[in-house]
Coordinates of C-alpha atoms in Angstrom, one line a residue:
Chain A
M1 CA -15.4 9.5 -16.5
T2 CA -14.4 8.3 -19.9
R3 CA -13.5 4.8 -21.1
P4 CA -9.9 3.9 -21.9
Q5 CA -9.6 4.3 -25.7
A6 CA -9.9 1.0 -27.7
I7 CA -6.5 -0.2 -28.9
P8 CA -6.1 -1.5 -32.5
A9 CA -5.7 -5.2 -32.3
T10 CA -3.1 -5.0 -34.9
K11 CA -0.7 -3.3 -32.5
L12 CA -0.3 -6.5 -30.6
D13 CA 0.8 -10.0 -31.6
Q14 CA 1.2 -13.4 -29.9
V15 CA 4.3 -14.7 -31.7
D16 CA 6.8 -14.6 -28.8
S17 CA 6.9 -16.5 -25.5
F18 CA 6.8 -14.1 -22.6
A19 CA 8.7 -16.5 -20.3
D20 CA 11.4 -17.1 -23.0
H21 CA 11.7 -13.4 -23.5
V22 CA 12.2 -12.7 -19.8
R23 CA 14.8 -15.5 -19.6
S24 CA 16.7 -14.0 -22.5
R25 CA 16.9 -10.6 -20.6
P26 CA 18.6 -11.4 -17.3
D27 CA 19.4 -7.7 -16.9
A28 CA 15.8 -6.7 -17.2
L29 CA 13.4 -5.7 -14.4
V30 CA 10.0 -7.1 -15.1
Y31 CA 7.0 -5.1 -13.8
F32 CA 3.5 -6.5 -13.6
L33 CA 0.5 -4.1 -13.1
C34 CA -2.2 -6.7 -12.5
N35 CA -5.7 -6.3 -13.7
V36 CA -7.7 -6.2 -10.5
G37 CA -10.3 -3.6 -11.3
D38 CA -10.4 -0.5 -9.1
A39 CA -7.6 -1.9 -7.0
D40 CA -3.9 -2.3 -7.0
A41 CA -1.7 -5.4 -7.2
Q42 CA 1.9 -5.1 -8.5
V43 CA 4.9 -7.4 -8.8
L44 CA 8.4 -6.5 -9.6
L45 CA 10.8 -9.3 -10.7
L46 CA 14.2 -7.8 -10.1
P47 CA 17.2 -8.4 -12.5
E48 CA 19.3 -11.5 -12.0
L49 CA 22.1 -11.2 -9.6
G50 CA 24.6 -13.4 -7.8
T51 CA 26.1 -16.8 -8.5
P52 CA 24.2 -18.8 -9.4
A53 CA 22.1 -16.0 -10.9
K54 CA 18.8 -15.5 -9.2
R55 CA 15.9 -13.1 -9.3
Q56 CA 14.0 -11.8 -6.3
A57 CA 10.5 -10.4 -6.3
V58 CA 8.9 -7.3 -4.7
V59 CA 5.2 -7.2 -4.2
V60 CA 3.4 -3.8 -3.9
D61 CA -0.2 -4.3 -2.8
A62 CA -2.4 -7.3 -3.2
G63 CA -5.8 -5.7 -3.8
R64 CA -7.6 -8.9 -4.7
S65 CA -7.4 -12.5 -3.8
N66 CA -6.1 -15.2 -6.2
K67 CA -4.0 -12.8 -8.3
I68 CA -0.6 -12.4 -6.8
P69 CA 0.0 -16.0 -5.4
P70 CA -0.8 -17.6 -8.8
L71 CA 1.5 -15.1 -10.6
L72 CA 4.4 -15.9 -8.2
Q73 CA 3.7 -19.6 -8.7
S74 CA 3.8 -19.1 -12.5
L75 CA 7.1 -17.3 -12.2
H76 CA 8.4 -20.2 -10.1
D77 CA 7.1 -22.8 -12.6
Q78 CA 8.8 -21.0 -15.4
Q79 CA 12.1 -21.0 -13.3
L80 CA 12.1 -17.2 -13.2
L81 CA 11.8 -17.1 -9.4
D82 CA 12.8 -19.9 -7.0
L83 CA 10.1 -20.1 -4.3
D84 CA 11.7 -23.2 -2.9
D85 CA 14.8 -21.2 -1.9
A86 CA 14.6 -20.9 1.8
T87 CA 17.9 -19.2 2.2
D88 CA 17.9 -16.2 -0.2
D89 CA 14.4 -14.8 0.5
P90 CA 12.9 -15.0 -3.0
I91 CA 10.2 -12.4 -2.0
A92 CA 12.5 -9.7 -0.8
L93 CA 9.9 -7.2 0.1
V94 CA 6.1 -6.8 0.4
V95 CA 4.6 -3.3 0.6
A96 CA 1.1 -2.6 1.7
T97 CA 0.9 0.9 0.5
H98 CA -2.1 1.7 2.7
P99 CA -4.7 -0.5 4.4
H100 CA -7.7 0.1 2.1
L101 CA -9.6 -3.0 1.1
D102 CA -8.7 -2.5 -2.6
H103 CA -5.0 -2.7 -1.7
V104 CA -4.8 -5.3 1.1
R105 CA -7.7 -7.7 0.3
G106 CA -5.3 -10.4 -0.9
M107 CA -2.6 -9.7 1.7
P108 CA -3.5 -12.4 4.3
E109 CA -3.7 -15.0 1.4
L110 CA -0.2 -13.9 0.2
F111 CA 1.3 -14.4 3.6
A112 CA -0.6 -17.7 4.2
K113 CA 0.8 -19.1 0.9
H114 CA 4.2 -17.6 0.7
G115 CA 4.9 -15.9 4.1
D116 CA 7.9 -18.1 4.8
R117 CA 9.6 -16.7 1.7
I118 CA 9.0 -13.0 2.5
A119 CA 11.9 -11.2 4.0
E120 CA 10.5 -7.8 4.7
Y121 CA 7.1 -6.1 5.1
W122 CA 6.3 -2.4 4.9
D123 CA 3.1 -0.6 5.7
P124 CA 2.5 3.1 6.5
G125 CA 1.7 2.5 10.1
Y126 CA -1.9 3.6 9.6
Y127 CA -4.1 1.4 11.8
H128 CA -7.3 0.5 10.0
V129 CA -10.3 -1.4 11.3
L130 CA -10.6 -3.8 8.3
A131 CA -10.6 -7.6 9.0
E132 CA -7.7 -7.8 6.5
Y133 CA -5.6 -5.4 8.5
H134 CA -6.1 -7.6 11.6
R135 CA -5.4 -10.8 9.7
T136 CA -2.3 -9.4 8.1
M137 CA -0.9 -8.1 11.4
L138 CA -1.6 -11.6 12.8
E139 CA 0.6 -13.0 10.0
V140 CA 3.3 -10.5 10.8
E141 CA 3.2 -11.3 14.5
S142 CA 3.4 -15.0 13.8
R143 CA 6.7 -14.5 11.8
P144 CA 9.4 -13.3 14.3
D145 CA 12.0 -13.3 11.5
L146 CA 10.1 -11.0 9.2
V147 CA 11.5 -7.5 9.1
Y148 CA 8.7 -4.9 9.6
A149 CA 9.1 -1.2 8.8
Q150 CA 6.9 1.9 8.5
P151 CA 9.0 4.0 6.1
T152 CA 8.5 7.7 5.3
S153 CA 9.7 10.0 2.6
G154 CA 13.4 9.9 1.8
F155 CA 14.0 6.4 3.1
R156 CA 16.2 4.4 0.7
R157 CA 16.7 0.7 0.5
W158 CA 18.9 -1.2 -1.9
I159 CA 17.8 -4.7 -3.0
S160 CA 19.8 -6.5 -5.6
D161 CA 20.9 -3.8 -8.0
V162 CA 17.7 -1.8 -7.5
A163 CA 17.4 1.3 -5.3
I164 CA 14.0 1.9 -3.7
T165 CA 13.2 5.4 -2.6
V166 CA 10.1 6.1 -0.5
L167 CA 8.5 9.3 -1.8
S168 CA 5.6 9.4 0.6
P169 CA 4.1 9.6 3.2
S170 CA 6.1 12.5 4.5
V171 CA 7.1 12.1 8.1
Q172 CA 5.0 15.2 8.7
L173 CA 1.9 13.3 7.7
R174 CA 3.1 10.2 9.5
N175 CA 3.2 12.0 12.8
R176 CA -0.4 13.0 12.5
Y177 CA -1.9 9.6 11.9
D178 CA -3.0 9.2 15.5
S179 CA -6.2 11.1 14.8
Y180 CA -8.5 11.5 11.9
G181 CA -6.3 14.3 10.7
I182 CA -4.8 12.4 7.8
E183 CA -7.0 10.9 5.1
I184 CA -6.1 7.2 4.7
N185 CA -5.2 7.6 1.0
D186 CA -2.7 10.2 2.0
S187 CA -0.9 7.7 4.2
S188 CA 0.0 5.8 1.0
I189 CA 3.6 4.6 0.5
S190 CA 4.6 5.7 -2.9
L191 CA 7.9 4.5 -4.3
R192 CA 10.5 5.3 -6.9
I193 CA 12.3 2.2 -8.1
E194 CA 15.6 2.9 -9.9
F195 CA 17.8 0.3 -11.7
P196 CA 20.5 -0.8 -12.4
V197 CA 22.2 0.9 -9.5
H198 CA 25.7 -0.6 -9.7
R199 CA 28.6 0.2 -7.5
Y200 CA 31.5 1.6 -9.6
L201 CA 35.1 2.2 -9.0
E202 CA 36.9 5.4 -9.7
D203 CA 39.8 5.4 -12.0
R204 CA 42.4 7.4 -10.1
Q205 CA 44.5 8.1 -13.1
K206 CA 41.6 9.5 -15.1
I207 CA 40.5 11.6 -12.2
E208 CA 44.0 13.0 -11.8
E209 CA 44.0 13.8 -15.5
G210 CA 40.8 15.8 -14.9
E211 CA 38.4 13.5 -16.6
A212 CA 34.9 13.9 -15.2
L213 CA 33.4 10.9 -13.5
S214 CA 30.6 9.5 -15.6
I215 CA 27.6 8.1 -13.7
P216 CA 26.0 5.2 -15.5
P217 CA 22.4 5.9 -16.7
T218 CA 19.5 4.3 -15.0
R219 CA 15.8 3.7 -15.5
A220 CA 13.1 4.4 -12.9
L221 CA 9.5 3.7 -12.1
V222 CA 7.3 5.9 -9.9
L223 CA 4.5 3.8 -8.3
G224 CA 1.9 6.3 -7.0
A225 CA -0.2 4.1 -4.7
D226 CA -3.3 6.1 -3.7
A227 CA -1.5 9.3 -2.6
Q228 CA -3.6 12.4 -3.1
T229 CA -3.0 16.1 -3.3
T230 CA -2.0 16.6 0.3
S231 CA 0.6 13.9 0.1
W232 CA 2.0 14.9 -3.3
A233 CA 2.3 18.5 -2.0
Y234 CA 4.8 17.2 0.6
V235 CA 6.5 15.0 -2.0
L236 CA 7.1 18.1 -4.2
G237 CA 8.6 19.8 -1.2
D238 CA 10.6 16.9 0.0
F239 CA 12.1 16.2 -3.4
P240 CA 12.8 19.7 -4.9
F241 CA 14.3 20.2 -8.3
L242 CA 14.8 23.8 -9.4
F243 CA 17.4 23.4 -12.2
K244 CA 15.2 25.0 -14.9
S245 CA 14.9 28.3 -13.0
D246 CA 18.6 28.9 -13.7
T247 CA 19.1 30.8 -10.4
P248 CA 22.3 30.1 -8.3
A249 CA 20.1 28.5 -5.6
A250 CA 18.3 26.3 -8.2
K251 CA 21.6 25.3 -9.8
A252 CA 23.1 24.4 -6.4
I253 CA 20.1 22.2 -5.4
A254 CA 20.2 20.5 -8.8
A255 CA 23.9 19.9 -8.6
A256 CA 23.6 18.4 -5.2
Q257 CA 21.2 15.8 -6.8
G258 CA 23.6 15.1 -9.6
N259 CA 21.5 17.3 -12.0
V260 CA 18.9 14.5 -12.0
D261 CA 15.3 15.2 -10.9
L262 CA 14.7 12.8 -8.0
L263 CA 11.1 12.4 -9.2
R264 CA 12.0 11.5 -12.8
G265 CA 10.5 8.2 -13.9
D266 CA 10.4 6.4 -17.2
V267 CA 7.3 4.6 -16.0
M268 CA 4.6 6.1 -13.8
K269 CA 1.8 4.1 -12.2
V270 CA -0.8 6.8 -11.8
S271 CA -2.1 7.3 -8.3
H272 CA -5.5 6.2 -7.1
H273 CA -6.9 4.5 -10.2
G274 CA -7.0 7.8 -12.2
S275 CA -8.9 9.7 -9.5
K276 CA -9.1 13.5 -10.0
H277 CA -7.5 13.9 -6.6
G278 CA -4.7 11.4 -7.3
V279 CA -2.5 13.4 -9.8
N280 CA -1.8 17.0 -10.6
L281 CA -0.2 18.5 -13.6
E282 CA 3.1 19.6 -12.0
L283 CA 3.7 16.1 -10.6
V284 CA 3.3 14.4 -13.9
E285 CA 5.5 17.0 -15.5
R286 CA 8.2 16.4 -12.9
V287 CA 8.0 12.6 -13.4
N288 CA 8.0 13.1 -17.2
P289 CA 7.1 9.5 -17.9
K290 CA 7.7 7.7 -21.1
V291 CA 5.0 5.2 -20.1
T292 CA 2.0 6.0 -18.0
L293 CA -0.2 3.3 -16.5
V294 CA -3.5 3.3 -14.7
S295 CA -5.1 0.5 -12.7
S296 CA -8.8 0.8 -12.9
V297 CA -12.0 -0.7 -14.3
A298 CA -13.4 0.5 -17.7
D299 CA -16.7 2.2 -17.0
Q300 CA -18.6 0.3 -14.4
G301 CA -16.7 1.3 -11.3
Q302 CA -18.5 2.6 -8.3
F303 CA -16.3 5.7 -8.2
N304 CA -16.2 6.4 -11.9
F305 CA -12.5 5.9 -12.2
P306 CA -10.6 6.9 -14.3
H307 CA -11.9 10.4 -14.0
A308 CA -12.0 12.3 -17.3
V309 CA -10.3 15.4 -15.8
A310 CA -7.4 13.3 -14.6
Q311 CA -7.0 11.7 -18.0
D312 CA -6.9 15.1 -19.7
L313 CA -4.4 16.3 -17.1
I314 CA -2.1 13.4 -17.8
R315 CA -2.4 14.0 -21.5
E316 CA -1.6 17.7 -21.1
A317 CA 1.5 16.8 -19.0
I318 CA 2.8 14.3 -21.6
F319 CA 1.8 16.1 -24.7
P320 CA 1.3 19.8 -23.9
T321 CA -1.3 21.8 -25.8
E322 CA -1.1 24.9 -23.6
G323 CA -4.3 23.7 -22.1
L324 CA -6.3 23.6 -25.3
G325 CA -6.8 19.8 -25.3
G326 CA -8.5 18.4 -28.3
Y327 CA -6.6 15.1 -28.4
P328 CA -7.8 12.6 -30.9
D329 CA -10.0 9.7 -29.6
D330 CA -7.3 7.2 -30.4
F331 CA -4.3 9.1 -29.1
D332 CA -3.7 7.5 -25.6
P333 CA -1.8 4.4 -26.9
D334 CA 0.4 6.7 -29.1
M335 CA 1.5 8.6 -26.0
N336 CA 2.0 5.3 -24.1
L337 CA -0.9 5.9 -21.8
F338 CA -2.4 2.5 -20.9
Y339 CA -5.0 1.1 -18.6
T340 CA -5.4 -2.4 -17.1
A341 CA -9.0 -2.0 -18.3
D342 CA -7.9 -1.6 -21.9
E343 CA -9.7 -3.5 -24.6
D344 CA -8.7 -3.9 -28.2
T345 CA -10.9 -2.9 -31.2
S346 CA -12.3 -6.4 -31.3
G347 CA -13.6 -6.0 -27.7
A348 CA -11.0 -8.4 -26.2
T349 CA -9.8 -7.5 -22.7
L350 CA -6.1 -6.7 -22.6
G351 CA -5.8 -7.0 -18.9
T352 CA -2.6 -7.2 -16.8
I353 CA 0.3 -5.1 -18.1
G354 CA 3.8 -6.6 -18.1
L355 CA 6.9 -4.5 -18.9
V356 CA 10.2 -6.1 -19.5
M357 CA 12.6 -3.2 -18.9
S358 CA 16.3 -2.8 -19.4
L359 CA 18.4 0.2 -20.0
G360 CA 18.1 0.0 -23.8
A361 CA 14.7 -1.5 -24.3
C362 CA 11.2 -1.9 -22.8
S363 CA 8.7 -4.4 -24.2
M364 CA 5.1 -4.4 -23.1
W365 CA 3.0 -7.5 -22.8
R366 CA -0.8 -7.9 -22.2
F367 CA -2.2 -11.1 -20.6
G368 CA -5.9 -10.9 -21.5
D369 CA -7.1 -11.6 -18.0
E370 CA -10.2 -10.2 -16.3
P371 CA -9.9 -9.0 -12.7
G372 CA -11.0 -12.4 -11.3
D373 CA -8.8 -14.4 -13.7
V374 CA -5.4 -16.0 -13.0
I375 CA -2.6 -14.6 -15.2
T376 CA -1.6 -17.1 -17.9
F377 CA 1.8 -16.5 -19.5
G378 CA 0.7 -18.4 -22.6
D379 CA -2.0 -15.9 -23.3
A380 CA 0.4 -13.0 -23.4
R381 CA 0.3 -10.7 -26.4
R382 CA 3.3 -8.4 -27.2
W383 CA 3.1 -4.8 -28.1
K384 CA 4.7 -4.8 -31.5
V385 CA 6.8 -1.6 -30.9
D386 CA 9.1 -1.4 -27.9
L387 CA 8.2 1.5 -25.6
W388 CA 11.9 2.6 -25.6
Chain B
M1 CA 17.6 -12.8 8.7
Y2 CA 18.0 -12.6 12.5
Q3 CA 15.0 -12.8 14.7
Q4 CA 13.2 -9.5 15.0
R5 CA 11.0 -10.1 18.0
E6 CA 9.9 -12.8 20.3
A7 CA 7.5 -15.4 18.8
P8 CA 3.9 -15.1 20.1
R9 CA 2.2 -17.7 22.2
T10 CA -0.4 -19.6 20.3
T11 CA -3.8 -18.7 21.6
D12 CA -7.1 -20.0 20.5
P13 CA -10.4 -18.0 20.1
V14 CA -12.3 -18.1 23.3
G15 CA -15.6 -16.7 22.0
L16 CA -17.2 -13.9 20.1
W17 CA -15.8 -10.4 20.5
E18 CA -17.9 -8.3 22.9
P19 CA -16.9 -4.7 22.5
E20 CA -18.0 -2.1 24.9
I21 CA -20.8 -0.2 23.2
K22 CA -21.9 3.2 24.5
R23 CA -24.9 5.5 24.0
A24 CA -24.4 9.2 23.4
D25 CA -24.8 9.9 27.1
D26 CA -21.9 7.5 27.8
T27 CA -24.0 4.7 29.3
V28 CA -23.2 1.2 28.2
I29 CA -25.5 -0.8 25.9
E30 CA -25.8 -4.3 27.2
F31 CA -25.6 -6.4 24.0
V32 CA -24.4 -9.9 23.3
P33 CA -23.3 -10.4 19.6
S34 CA -24.2 -13.6 17.8
D35 CA -22.3 -15.3 15.0
A36 CA -25.0 -14.2 12.6
D37 CA -24.0 -10.6 13.1
E38 CA -21.8 -8.8 10.6
Y39 CA -18.7 -6.5 11.2
V40 CA -19.2 -3.6 8.8
V41 CA -16.5 -1.1 8.0
L42 CA -16.9 2.2 6.2
D43 CA -13.8 1.7 4.0
E44 CA -13.9 4.5 1.5
I45 CA -15.9 7.7 0.7
I46 CA -15.5 9.3 -2.7
G47 CA -18.1 11.9 -3.8
D48 CA -21.6 10.6 -3.2
Q49 CA -20.4 7.0 -3.0
V50 CA -19.3 4.8 -0.1
R51 CA -17.6 1.5 0.0
L52 CA -18.5 -0.7 2.9
A53 CA -16.6 -3.8 3.7
F54 CA -18.4 -6.5 5.7
T55 CA -17.4 -9.8 7.2
A56 CA -18.6 -12.3 9.8
W57 CA -18.5 -11.1 13.3
P58 CA -15.0 -11.8 14.8
S59 CA -14.0 -14.0 17.7
V60 CA -11.4 -12.9 20.2
D61 CA -8.5 -14.9 21.6
E62 CA -7.1 -15.2 25.1
E63 CA -4.8 -12.2 24.6
G64 CA -7.4 -9.9 23.0
R65 CA -6.7 -10.5 19.3
L66 CA -9.6 -10.3 17.0
R67 CA -9.9 -13.4 14.8
F68 CA -11.8 -12.9 11.6
A69 CA -13.0 -15.5 9.1
E70 CA -10.5 -16.5 6.4
S71 CA -13.1 -15.8 3.7
G72 CA -12.3 -12.1 4.2
S73 CA -14.3 -9.0 3.6
E74 CA -16.7 -8.4 0.8
P75 CA -17.1 -4.8 -0.6
L76 CA -20.6 -3.3 -0.7
P77 CA -21.2 -0.1 -2.7
V78 CA -23.8 2.2 -1.2
D79 CA -25.1 5.7 -1.8
R80 CA -23.7 8.1 0.7
E81 CA -26.9 10.0 1.5
E82 CA -28.9 6.8 1.7
L83 CA -26.4 5.3 4.1
R84 CA -26.3 8.5 6.2
G85 CA -30.1 8.5 6.5
S86 CA -30.2 4.8 7.6
L87 CA -27.4 5.3 10.0
D88 CA -29.0 8.4 11.6
R89 CA -32.2 6.5 12.1
L90 CA -30.6 3.4 13.5
R91 CA -28.3 5.4 15.8
E92 CA -31.2 7.4 17.2
I93 CA -33.1 4.1 18.0
E94 CA -30.0 3.0 20.1
R95 CA -29.6 6.6 21.5
Q96 CA -26.0 6.6 20.0
L97 CA -24.3 9.7 18.8
V98 CA -25.6 10.9 15.4
R99 CA -22.6 12.2 13.5
P100 CA -21.3 12.5 9.9
L101 CA -19.9 9.5 8.1
R102 CA -16.1 9.0 8.4
I103 CA -13.7 6.5 6.9
G104 CA -12.9 4.0 9.6
D105 CA -16.4 3.9 11.1
V106 CA -17.4 0.4 12.2
F107 CA -20.8 -1.1 12.9
L108 CA -22.3 -4.3 14.3
V109 CA -25.1 -5.0 11.9
R110 CA -27.8 -7.6 12.7
G111 CA -29.9 -8.7 9.7
M112 CA -27.4 -7.6 7.1
T113 CA -28.7 -7.0 3.5
P114 CA -27.3 -4.9 0.7
D115 CA -29.8 -2.2 1.6
P116 CA -29.0 -0.4 4.8
E117 CA -32.6 0.6 5.2
E118 CA -33.5 -3.0 5.8
W119 CA -30.9 -3.6 8.5
E120 CA -32.6 -4.9 11.7
R121 CA -30.3 -3.4 14.1
L122 CA -27.1 -1.3 14.0
L123 CA -24.6 -0.5 16.8
D124 CA -21.8 2.0 16.3
I125 CA -18.7 0.3 17.7
T126 CA -16.1 2.6 16.1
G127 CA -14.3 3.5 19.2
A128 CA -13.8 -0.1 20.4
A129 CA -12.8 -1.2 16.9
R130 CA -10.2 1.5 16.4
R131 CA -8.7 0.7 19.8
A132 CA -8.6 -3.0 18.7
A133 CA -6.9 -2.1 15.4
S134 CA -4.4 0.1 17.1
R135 CA -3.5 -2.7 19.5
A136 CA -3.3 -5.2 16.7
G137 CA -0.6 -3.0 15.0
V138 CA 1.5 -2.6 18.0
R139 CA 1.1 -6.1 19.3
A140 CA 2.4 -7.5 16.0
V141 CA 5.7 -5.7 15.9
A142 CA 6.6 -4.7 19.4
Q143 CA 8.4 -6.9 21.9
P144 CA 6.1 -8.4 24.5
V145 CA 6.5 -7.3 28.1
E146 CA 8.2 -9.9 30.3
G147 CA 5.8 -11.1 33.0
T148 CA 5.6 -8.7 36.0
A149 CA 9.0 -7.2 35.5
I150 CA 7.4 -3.9 34.5
T151 CA 4.3 -3.4 36.7
V152 CA 3.4 0.3 36.7
R153 CA 1.0 1.3 39.4
I154 CA -0.7 4.6 38.5
E155 CA -2.0 6.6 41.5
D156 CA -4.6 9.2 41.3
A157 CA -2.0 11.9 40.5
G158 CA -0.8 9.8 37.5
I159 CA 2.5 9.0 39.2
A160 CA 4.3 5.8 38.4
E161 CA 5.7 4.0 41.4
D162 CA 7.5 0.7 42.1
V163 CA 8.9 0.4 38.7
P164 CA 11.9 -2.0 38.9
V165 CA 14.8 -0.5 36.9
P166 CA 16.8 -3.1 35.0
S167 CA 20.4 -3.2 36.2
W168 CA 21.8 -2.3 32.8
R169 CA 19.9 1.0 32.9
R170 CA 21.0 2.0 36.4
P171 CA 23.8 4.6 36.5
P172 CA 26.9 3.8 38.6
E173 CA 26.8 4.9 42.2
P174 CA 28.5 8.4 42.5
P175 CA 31.4 8.8 44.9
G176 CA 30.8 10.6 48.1
A177 CA 27.4 11.8 49.3
A178 CA 24.5 10.7 47.3
P179 CA 22.5 13.4 45.5
P180 CA 18.9 13.9 46.4
P181 CA 16.7 11.4 44.6
R182 CA 14.9 12.6 41.5
P183 CA 11.1 12.6 41.5
P184 CA 9.6 9.6 39.8
A185 CA 8.8 10.1 36.2
E186 CA 5.3 10.7 35.2
P187 CA 3.8 8.2 32.8
T188 CA 3.3 9.5 29.3
P189 CA 0.3 8.9 27.1
G190 CA 0.9 6.6 24.1
S191 CA 2.5 7.8 21.0
V192 CA 2.2 6.7 17.4
S193 CA 4.2 3.6 18.4
S194 CA 1.9 2.6 21.2
A195 CA -1.6 1.6 21.5
A196 CA -3.1 5.0 22.1
V197 CA -5.7 6.2 19.6

């Protein structure tokens, strides 16, 4: 176990308004990785769409009480999300990646406060004996209009101009839940979020003239939940990409996928709080993230997250040294590897990570909150250099 | 969005949950929980550390739903081997099965403190708790059965009889002589979509 590296305070400033910045970028997807300690709580504010233009939210895990509902309320208060809208489902989707306490502890509270605005709820279908599992399922049962699903790998869902692909659990794991055969972390729903995924119309004349169809570029996040080695092994098999081998078979598979690695992600939320069992080198190399994020405590956690070996593995994938390591002690921020437990060199907690992402730019904001604190937009500090 | 399933009846808690608790020899332990007891879940094991989650003992409603306090579970970090030692000792006192720790184990604990060695009494209720969780998952999302329309009587041989077939599932009568009737279908054990564990 090693601490996240201290970040020079001079790399952040507090001159801009976070809410104003989001308002000025209607095309941006806003991602919050909340500071909830060794737990997960994430909110995605989808790009504006429709007339009048509106944003919808997706919640992935609520690992602590009093974090997600106040954040949604702040977005509402700043007119970035309309929680009063009873017709357009402002919370399009809630995902409980798996029913461990550190991922569902705040789920009953989320339903109690905003359940009438939630359109759809996914969990992996892994029954767990926690009180929070019972209470959440009671909330689901009490809402007959709520769509409920247990998705497995390969399932795709389009919401707004965002495509959500379920990477795990593989259906091969799903069909073995009924015993103790599957470790609960390996039931995790991990997701790939791609945007903007616009429909496009072919120009018949250009096609007849032989002009190749150009597919618009996109950005993507890979949200790893707590999936571990077994689950990722299935993911690597379910989502193959063999283009680099240059064999006819590899080229054919790659061509069928549009020559895009289906695991590619500009942003990767590392699985299982930086556990040594949550990531492997090949996975991070396949995702090839520009920004890598870890949700964990600093050094007081019960399970010693983030594990030093996992940190080194991530660094090797991002900045290969042929396994020699030897990274400088202040190198993580330079390779865009950040932790919710980050502190700056003055000892100030950096807390929840907010990314405002569009095709051409990605700004990072830190909200200074401790795990038990409510996120306050007015406390946001902006990373001076955009991440792309 | 259109309605996905039928709305549930509103049911109130009728008392504390009284799970069936068995010894290793399969005999039943007569025990009445009290509202001072705790519902303790082994939520996570990593290396030599275990995360327990504990909450007040649940009530049960008229349809068998467990009703837990709104305050929710509190995590309790414990050392794996120390917990194992305490559990072995307390299980032996109750003549319950002594077995390795597993995620998803559930205990009724009387005299809860942060130190398992100080617990006054422990009863392993894992089986009953897993069945309750399984039912909670299915009950929440599956359509309720209508009254007595599907009453399956299972005889010793496990054969279902007297199952009324809805008219919309009945094939049309064939012309001419009727074929010999098919034997009744055997009931199948539950799948991942049913309450089987």
